[in-house]
Coordinates of C-alpha atoms in Angstrom, one line a residue:
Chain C
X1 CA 57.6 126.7 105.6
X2 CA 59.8 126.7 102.1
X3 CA 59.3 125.5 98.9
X4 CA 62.3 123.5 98.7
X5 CA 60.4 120.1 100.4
X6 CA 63.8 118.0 100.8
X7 CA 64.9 121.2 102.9
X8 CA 62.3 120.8 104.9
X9 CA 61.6 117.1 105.4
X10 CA 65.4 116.4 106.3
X11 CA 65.3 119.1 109.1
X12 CA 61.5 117.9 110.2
X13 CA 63.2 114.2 110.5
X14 CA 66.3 115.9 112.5
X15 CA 64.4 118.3 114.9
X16 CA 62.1 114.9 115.5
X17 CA 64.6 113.2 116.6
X18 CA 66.0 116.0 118.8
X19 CA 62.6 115.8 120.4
X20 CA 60.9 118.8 118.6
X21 CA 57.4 118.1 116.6
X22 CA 57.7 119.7 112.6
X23 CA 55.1 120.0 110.8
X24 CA 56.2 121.4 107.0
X25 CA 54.4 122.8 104.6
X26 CA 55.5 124.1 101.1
X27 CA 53.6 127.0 100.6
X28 CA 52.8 130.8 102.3
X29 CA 48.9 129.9 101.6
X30 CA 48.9 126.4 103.7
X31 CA 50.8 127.5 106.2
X32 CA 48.4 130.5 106.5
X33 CA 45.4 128.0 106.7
X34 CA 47.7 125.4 108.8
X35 CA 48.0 127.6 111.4
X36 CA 44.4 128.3 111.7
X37 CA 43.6 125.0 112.7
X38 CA 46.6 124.4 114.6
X39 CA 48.5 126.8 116.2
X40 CA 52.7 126.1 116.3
X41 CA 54.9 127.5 119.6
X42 CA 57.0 129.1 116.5
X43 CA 57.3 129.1 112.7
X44 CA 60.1 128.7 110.5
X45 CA 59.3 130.3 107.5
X46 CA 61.8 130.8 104.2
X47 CA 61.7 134.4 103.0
X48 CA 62.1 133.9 98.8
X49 CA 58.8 131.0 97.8
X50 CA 56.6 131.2 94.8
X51 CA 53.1 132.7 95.6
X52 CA 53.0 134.0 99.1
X53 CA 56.5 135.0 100.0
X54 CA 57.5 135.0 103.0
X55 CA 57.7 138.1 103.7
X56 CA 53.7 138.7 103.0
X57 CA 53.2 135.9 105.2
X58 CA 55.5 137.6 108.2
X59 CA 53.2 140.1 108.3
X60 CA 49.7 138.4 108.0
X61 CA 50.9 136.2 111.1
X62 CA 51.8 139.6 112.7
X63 CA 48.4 140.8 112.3
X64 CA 46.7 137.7 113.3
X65 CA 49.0 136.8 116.0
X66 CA 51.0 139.1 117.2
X67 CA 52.8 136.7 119.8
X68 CA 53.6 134.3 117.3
X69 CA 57.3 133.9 117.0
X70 CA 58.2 134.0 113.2
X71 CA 62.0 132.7 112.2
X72 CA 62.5 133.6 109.1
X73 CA 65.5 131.5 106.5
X74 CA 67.2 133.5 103.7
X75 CA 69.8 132.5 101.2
X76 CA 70.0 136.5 100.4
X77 CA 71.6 138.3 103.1
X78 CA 71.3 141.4 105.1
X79 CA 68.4 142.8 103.2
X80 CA 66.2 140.5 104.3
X81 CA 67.3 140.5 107.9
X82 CA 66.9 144.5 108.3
X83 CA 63.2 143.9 106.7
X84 CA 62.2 140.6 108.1
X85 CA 63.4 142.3 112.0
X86 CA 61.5 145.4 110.9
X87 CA 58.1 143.6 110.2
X88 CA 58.2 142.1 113.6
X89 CA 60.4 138.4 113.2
X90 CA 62.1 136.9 116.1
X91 CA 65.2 136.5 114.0
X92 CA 66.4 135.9 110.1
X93 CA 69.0 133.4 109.7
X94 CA 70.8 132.9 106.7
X95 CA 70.6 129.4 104.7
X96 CA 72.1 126.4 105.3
X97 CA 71.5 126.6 109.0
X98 CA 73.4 125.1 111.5
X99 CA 70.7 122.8 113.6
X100 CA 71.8 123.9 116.7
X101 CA 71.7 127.4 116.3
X102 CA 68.6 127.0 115.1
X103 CA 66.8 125.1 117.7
X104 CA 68.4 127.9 120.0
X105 CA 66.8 130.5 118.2
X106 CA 63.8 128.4 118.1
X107 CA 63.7 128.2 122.0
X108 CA 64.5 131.8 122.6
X109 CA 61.9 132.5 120.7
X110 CA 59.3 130.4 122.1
X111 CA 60.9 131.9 125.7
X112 CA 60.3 135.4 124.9
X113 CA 56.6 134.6 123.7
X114 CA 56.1 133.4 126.8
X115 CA 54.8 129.8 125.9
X116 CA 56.9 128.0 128.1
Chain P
X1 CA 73.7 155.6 79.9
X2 CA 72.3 153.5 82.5
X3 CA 74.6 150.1 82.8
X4 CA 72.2 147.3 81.6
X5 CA 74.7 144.6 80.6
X6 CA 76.3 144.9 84.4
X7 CA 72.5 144.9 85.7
X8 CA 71.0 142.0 83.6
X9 CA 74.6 140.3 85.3
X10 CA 74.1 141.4 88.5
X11 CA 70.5 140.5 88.6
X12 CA 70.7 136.5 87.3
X13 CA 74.0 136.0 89.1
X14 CA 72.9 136.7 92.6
X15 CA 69.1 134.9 91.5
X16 CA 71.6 131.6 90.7
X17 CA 73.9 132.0 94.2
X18 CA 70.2 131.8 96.0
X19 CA 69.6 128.7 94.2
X20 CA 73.1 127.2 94.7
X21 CA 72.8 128.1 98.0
X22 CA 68.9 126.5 98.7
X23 CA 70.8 123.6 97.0
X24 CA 73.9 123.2 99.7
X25 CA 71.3 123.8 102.4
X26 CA 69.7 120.8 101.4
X27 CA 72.8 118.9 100.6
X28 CA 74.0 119.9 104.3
X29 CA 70.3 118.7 106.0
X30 CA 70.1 115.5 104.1
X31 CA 74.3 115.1 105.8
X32 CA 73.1 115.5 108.9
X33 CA 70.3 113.6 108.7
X34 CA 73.0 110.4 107.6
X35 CA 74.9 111.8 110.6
X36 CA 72.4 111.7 113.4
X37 CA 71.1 108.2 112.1
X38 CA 74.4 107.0 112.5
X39 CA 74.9 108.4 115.3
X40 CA 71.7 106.6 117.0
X41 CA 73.1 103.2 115.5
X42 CA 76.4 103.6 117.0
X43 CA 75.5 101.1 119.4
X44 CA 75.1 98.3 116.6
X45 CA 78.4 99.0 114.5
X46 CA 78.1 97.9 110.8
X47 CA 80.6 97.7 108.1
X48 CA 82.9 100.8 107.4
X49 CA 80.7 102.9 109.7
X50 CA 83.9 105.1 110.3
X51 CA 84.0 105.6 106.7
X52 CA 80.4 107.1 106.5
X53 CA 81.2 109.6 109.5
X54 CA 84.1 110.6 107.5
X55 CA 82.5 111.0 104.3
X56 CA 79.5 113.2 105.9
X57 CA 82.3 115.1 107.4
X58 CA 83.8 116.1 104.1
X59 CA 80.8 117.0 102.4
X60 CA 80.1 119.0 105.8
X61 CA 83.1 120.7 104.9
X62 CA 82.7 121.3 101.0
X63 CA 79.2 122.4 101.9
X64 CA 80.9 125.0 104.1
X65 CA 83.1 126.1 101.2
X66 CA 80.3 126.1 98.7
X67 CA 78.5 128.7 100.9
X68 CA 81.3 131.1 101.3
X69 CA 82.4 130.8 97.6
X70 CA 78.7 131.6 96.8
X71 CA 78.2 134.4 98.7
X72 CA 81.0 136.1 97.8
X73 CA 80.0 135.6 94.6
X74 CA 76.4 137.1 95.2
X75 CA 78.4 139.9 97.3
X76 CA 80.0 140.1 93.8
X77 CA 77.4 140.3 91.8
X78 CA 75.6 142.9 93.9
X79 CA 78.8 145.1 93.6
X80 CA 77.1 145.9 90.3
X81 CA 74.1 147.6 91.4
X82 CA 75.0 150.7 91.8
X83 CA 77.8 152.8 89.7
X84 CA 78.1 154.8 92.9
X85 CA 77.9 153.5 96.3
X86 CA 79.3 154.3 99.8
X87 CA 81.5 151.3 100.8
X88 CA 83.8 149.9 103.5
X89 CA 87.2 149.6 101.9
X90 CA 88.4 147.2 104.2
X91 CA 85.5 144.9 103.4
X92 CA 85.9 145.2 99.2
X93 CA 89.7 144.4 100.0
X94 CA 88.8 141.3 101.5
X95 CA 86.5 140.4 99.0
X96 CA 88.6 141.3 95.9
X97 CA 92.0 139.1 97.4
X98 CA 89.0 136.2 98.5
X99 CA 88.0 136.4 94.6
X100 CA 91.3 136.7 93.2
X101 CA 93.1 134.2 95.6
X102 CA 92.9 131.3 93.1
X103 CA 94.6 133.3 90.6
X104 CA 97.6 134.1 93.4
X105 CA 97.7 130.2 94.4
X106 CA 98.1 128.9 90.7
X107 CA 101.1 131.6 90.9
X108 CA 102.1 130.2 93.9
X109 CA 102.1 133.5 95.3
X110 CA 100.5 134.7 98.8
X111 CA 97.6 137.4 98.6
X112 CA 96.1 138.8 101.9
X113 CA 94.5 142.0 103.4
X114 CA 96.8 144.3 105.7
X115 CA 93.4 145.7 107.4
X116 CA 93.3 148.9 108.7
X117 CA 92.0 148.8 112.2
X118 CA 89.7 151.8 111.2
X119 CA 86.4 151.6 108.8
X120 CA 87.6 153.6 105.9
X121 CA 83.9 154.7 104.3
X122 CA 84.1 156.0 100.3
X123 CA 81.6 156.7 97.7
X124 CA 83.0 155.0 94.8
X125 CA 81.8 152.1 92.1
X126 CA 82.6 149.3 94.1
X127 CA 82.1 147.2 91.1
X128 CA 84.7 148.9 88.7
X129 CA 87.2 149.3 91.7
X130 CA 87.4 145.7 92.2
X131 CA 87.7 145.5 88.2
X132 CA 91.0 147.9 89.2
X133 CA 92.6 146.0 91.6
X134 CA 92.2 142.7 90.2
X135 CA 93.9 144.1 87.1
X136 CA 96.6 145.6 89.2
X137 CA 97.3 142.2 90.8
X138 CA 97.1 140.1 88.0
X139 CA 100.0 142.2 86.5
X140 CA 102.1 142.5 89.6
X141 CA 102.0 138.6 89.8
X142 CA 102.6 137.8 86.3
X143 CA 106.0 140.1 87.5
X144 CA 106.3 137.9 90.5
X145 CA 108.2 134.9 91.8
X146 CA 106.5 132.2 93.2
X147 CA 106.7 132.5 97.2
X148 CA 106.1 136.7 96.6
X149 CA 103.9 138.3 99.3
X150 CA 101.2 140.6 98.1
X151 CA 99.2 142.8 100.0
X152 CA 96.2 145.0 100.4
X153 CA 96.1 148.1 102.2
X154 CA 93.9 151.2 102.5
X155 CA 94.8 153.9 104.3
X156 CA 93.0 157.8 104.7
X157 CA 94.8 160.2 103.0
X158 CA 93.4 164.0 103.6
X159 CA 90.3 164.1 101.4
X160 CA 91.7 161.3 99.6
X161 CA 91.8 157.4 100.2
X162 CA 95.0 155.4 99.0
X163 CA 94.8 151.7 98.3
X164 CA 97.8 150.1 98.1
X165 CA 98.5 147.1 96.1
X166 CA 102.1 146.0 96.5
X167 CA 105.0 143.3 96.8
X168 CA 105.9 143.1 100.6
X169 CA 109.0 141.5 101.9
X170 CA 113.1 142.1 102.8
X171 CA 114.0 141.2 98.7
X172 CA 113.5 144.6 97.3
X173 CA 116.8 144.5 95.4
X174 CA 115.6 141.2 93.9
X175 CA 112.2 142.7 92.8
X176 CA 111.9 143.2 89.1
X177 CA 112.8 146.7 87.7
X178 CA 108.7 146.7 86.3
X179 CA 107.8 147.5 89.5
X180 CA 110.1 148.9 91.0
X181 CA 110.6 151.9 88.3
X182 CA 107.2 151.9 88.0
X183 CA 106.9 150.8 84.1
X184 CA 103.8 148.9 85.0
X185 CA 101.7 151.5 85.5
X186 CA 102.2 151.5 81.1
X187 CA 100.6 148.1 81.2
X188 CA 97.7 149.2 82.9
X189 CA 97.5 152.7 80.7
X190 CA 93.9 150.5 79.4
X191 CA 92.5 151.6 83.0
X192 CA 92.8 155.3 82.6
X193 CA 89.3 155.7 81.7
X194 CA 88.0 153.1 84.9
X195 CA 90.1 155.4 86.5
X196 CA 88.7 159.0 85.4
X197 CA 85.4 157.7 86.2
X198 CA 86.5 156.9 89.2
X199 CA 87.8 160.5 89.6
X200 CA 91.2 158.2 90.4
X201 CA 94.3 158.0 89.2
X202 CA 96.9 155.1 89.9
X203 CA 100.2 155.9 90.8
X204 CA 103.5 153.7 91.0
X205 CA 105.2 153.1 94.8
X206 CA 107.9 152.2 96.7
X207 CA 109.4 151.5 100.1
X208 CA 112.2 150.1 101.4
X209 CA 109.6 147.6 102.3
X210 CA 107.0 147.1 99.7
X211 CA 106.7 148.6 95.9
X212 CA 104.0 148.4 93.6
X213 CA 101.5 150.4 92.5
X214 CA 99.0 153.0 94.6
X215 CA 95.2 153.6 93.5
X216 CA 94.4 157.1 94.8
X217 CA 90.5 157.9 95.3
X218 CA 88.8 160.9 96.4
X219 CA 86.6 160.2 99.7
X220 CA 83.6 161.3 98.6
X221 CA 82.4 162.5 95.0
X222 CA 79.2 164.5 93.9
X223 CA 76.2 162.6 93.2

C-alpha cells in the first residue's frame, strides 16, 4: 500500500517473479475495503500517504484483524518504528528496501501468524 | 524567542529528504526490476548485456549513496528541533565529519571520528554544536596542508564533556604557529555568543601528538 504507484508496481512485478502474489493499492481507504473482500497472508503498508496514513490504517487492521501481519515502509526513521512497533506492526523498515530482506520479513511474519 | 527561521528549515528540509528518498526507492525497484529481467534472459544473451548489468550496478550504488547523503541530511535538519536536547556525542561527531567531509576532501585533507568506546550522553543544542565544530574545522583546514589528519574526539571530563577538534600526526614542529599558539581561537572570537548559550567555552590545545582547539561543555544544563 503507498501512494507512490511506480514504488509499488516495480516491487509487485519483482516479488511476482520471486513467486509471491502483490496485489497494490494506492490508498489507506482501498486497502481497507481490499482486504475485506480478500484477505492477504501480510500487508505492506507505507506509513506517510495522503488521506488515510498509514498509521490510521495499522491500527484499523489491528482492530479488525488482530492476526494480520502489518509491514509497515518509512522514509522517516526511528519515530515511526517505535510507533508503528507500538501499535502492533510486525516490523517498520526503512525506504528503499532491499527485496530480500523484505521478503524475509515478509515470511517471518506470515510464520509467526501462523498461516503457514 | 522561540527559533522559527531554524523550525520553518528544519520542518521543509526533512519533508524534501522523504521525498528524495520515496524517489531513490523507486529509482532502486525500477533497477532491480531491469536486473532480474535480465537476469531471467541470461540464457538468450543480447547485445552489451554486460553493459546493462553494469550500469544497474552503478545506479545500485549511487542509489545507495543518495540514501545516506539524504538522511544525514534529514538527521541534519532534525538537529533543529530542539534548542536543547540530550544527545550521543559520538553519534553528532560522526555526523558533523560525514557533513563536513566534502569540505576536508576539496582540501585534500583527512577528517574522521576517534570514537570513544563509551556513549557519552549531553544535554546541549545539537544543532548549534555542530554549527561549532564545523566552524572550528573549517578554520583549522584553511591552516592546513593537504595530506593533514584531523580528528574528532569526545572524552568525559568531571561534570564537563571535552570535544576535541585537532591536527593529529608526528609533524608537530611543521604545524603552523595559528594553532599551535592558539591564535585561532581570535578567528573564532564570532562564536563566543553560540558558545555562552551553550554554557561552553572553546579553548586552544596541544600535545606532543595533536594541537588544535578544545570545545568544553557542561554535561547537563538546567532546563
Amino acid at each position: 500500500v503507498d501512494d507512490e504507484v511506480e514504488f509499488t508496481s516495480a516491487l509487485a512485478e519483482r516479488l511476482e517473479l520471486r513467486g509471491i502474489q502483490a496485489d497494490t493499492v494506492a490508498t489507506g481507504e482501498e486497502a481497507l475495503e481490499n482486504i475485506q473482500i480478500e484477505l492477504p497472508q501480510v500487508v505492506v503498508l507505507d506509513v506517510l500517504m495522503p488521506g488515510l496514513g498509514g498509521i490510521e490504517v495499522l491500527k484499523r487492521l489491528k482492530k479488525d484483524y488482530p492476526k494480520l501481519p502489518v509491514i509497515l515502509l518509512t522514509g522517516r526513521g526511528s519515530w515511526d518504528r517505535v510507533q508503528g512497533i507500538r501499535l502492533g506492526a510486525y516490523d517498520c523498515m526503512m525506504k528503499p528496501i532491499k527485496i530480500d530482506q523484505l521478503i524475509q520479513v515478509m515470511t517471518d511474519a506470515v510464520n509467526s501468524a501462523g498461516e503457514i | 524567542v522561540p527559533d522559527l527561521d531554524l523550525a520553518f528549515l528544519s520542518k521543509i528540509t526533512a519533508s524534501m529528504t522523504h521525498e528524495l528518498k520515496n524517489a531513490l526507492a523507486i529509482i532502486q525497484e525500477s533497477a532491480g526490476l531491469m536486473s532480474d529481467i535480465l537476469s531471467l534472459a541470461q540464457k538468450t544473451p543480447f547485445p552489451h548485456q554486460e553493459k546493462f548489468h553494469k550500469v544497474i550496478s552503478t545506479i545500485d550504488q549511487q542509489v545507495r549513496r543518495g540514501v545516506e547523503i539524504s538522511t544525514r541530511l534529514n538527521r541534519f535538519a532534525h538537529s533543529m528541533d530542539h534548542p536543547l536536547a540530550t544527545i550521543e556525542l559520538n553519534h553528532l561527531l560522526d555526523q558533523t565529519a560525514f557533513l563536513l567531509r566534502r569540505f576536508a576532501q576539496r582540501k585534500k585533507l583527512e577528517l574522521t571520528v576517534q570514537a570513544s568506546p563509551q556513549e557519552i550522553m549531553v544535554d546541549t543544542d545539537p544543532f548549534r554544536l555542530q554549527m561549532i565544530l564545523a566552524d572550528g574545522i573549517e578554520h583549522l583546514a584553511e591552516l592546513l596542508e593537504p595530506g593533514a589528519r584531523l580528528i574528532l574526539t569526545a572524552r568525559p571530563a568531571g561534570l564537563d564533556i571535552n570535544i576535541f577538534v585537532a591536527v593529529h600526526g608526528d609533524k608537530t614542529s611543521e604545524w603552523p604557529g595559528m594553532i599551535t599558539q592558539g591564535a585561532i581561537l581570535e578567528k573564532l572570537s564570532h562564536l563566543r555568543p553560540v558558545l555562552e548559550h551553550l554554557r561552553g567555552r572553546l579553548e586552544p590545545v596541544e600535545t606532543p601528538e595533536y594541537a588544535g582547539l578544545k570545545v568544553i561543555l557542561p554535561v547537563s544544563v538546567e532546563r
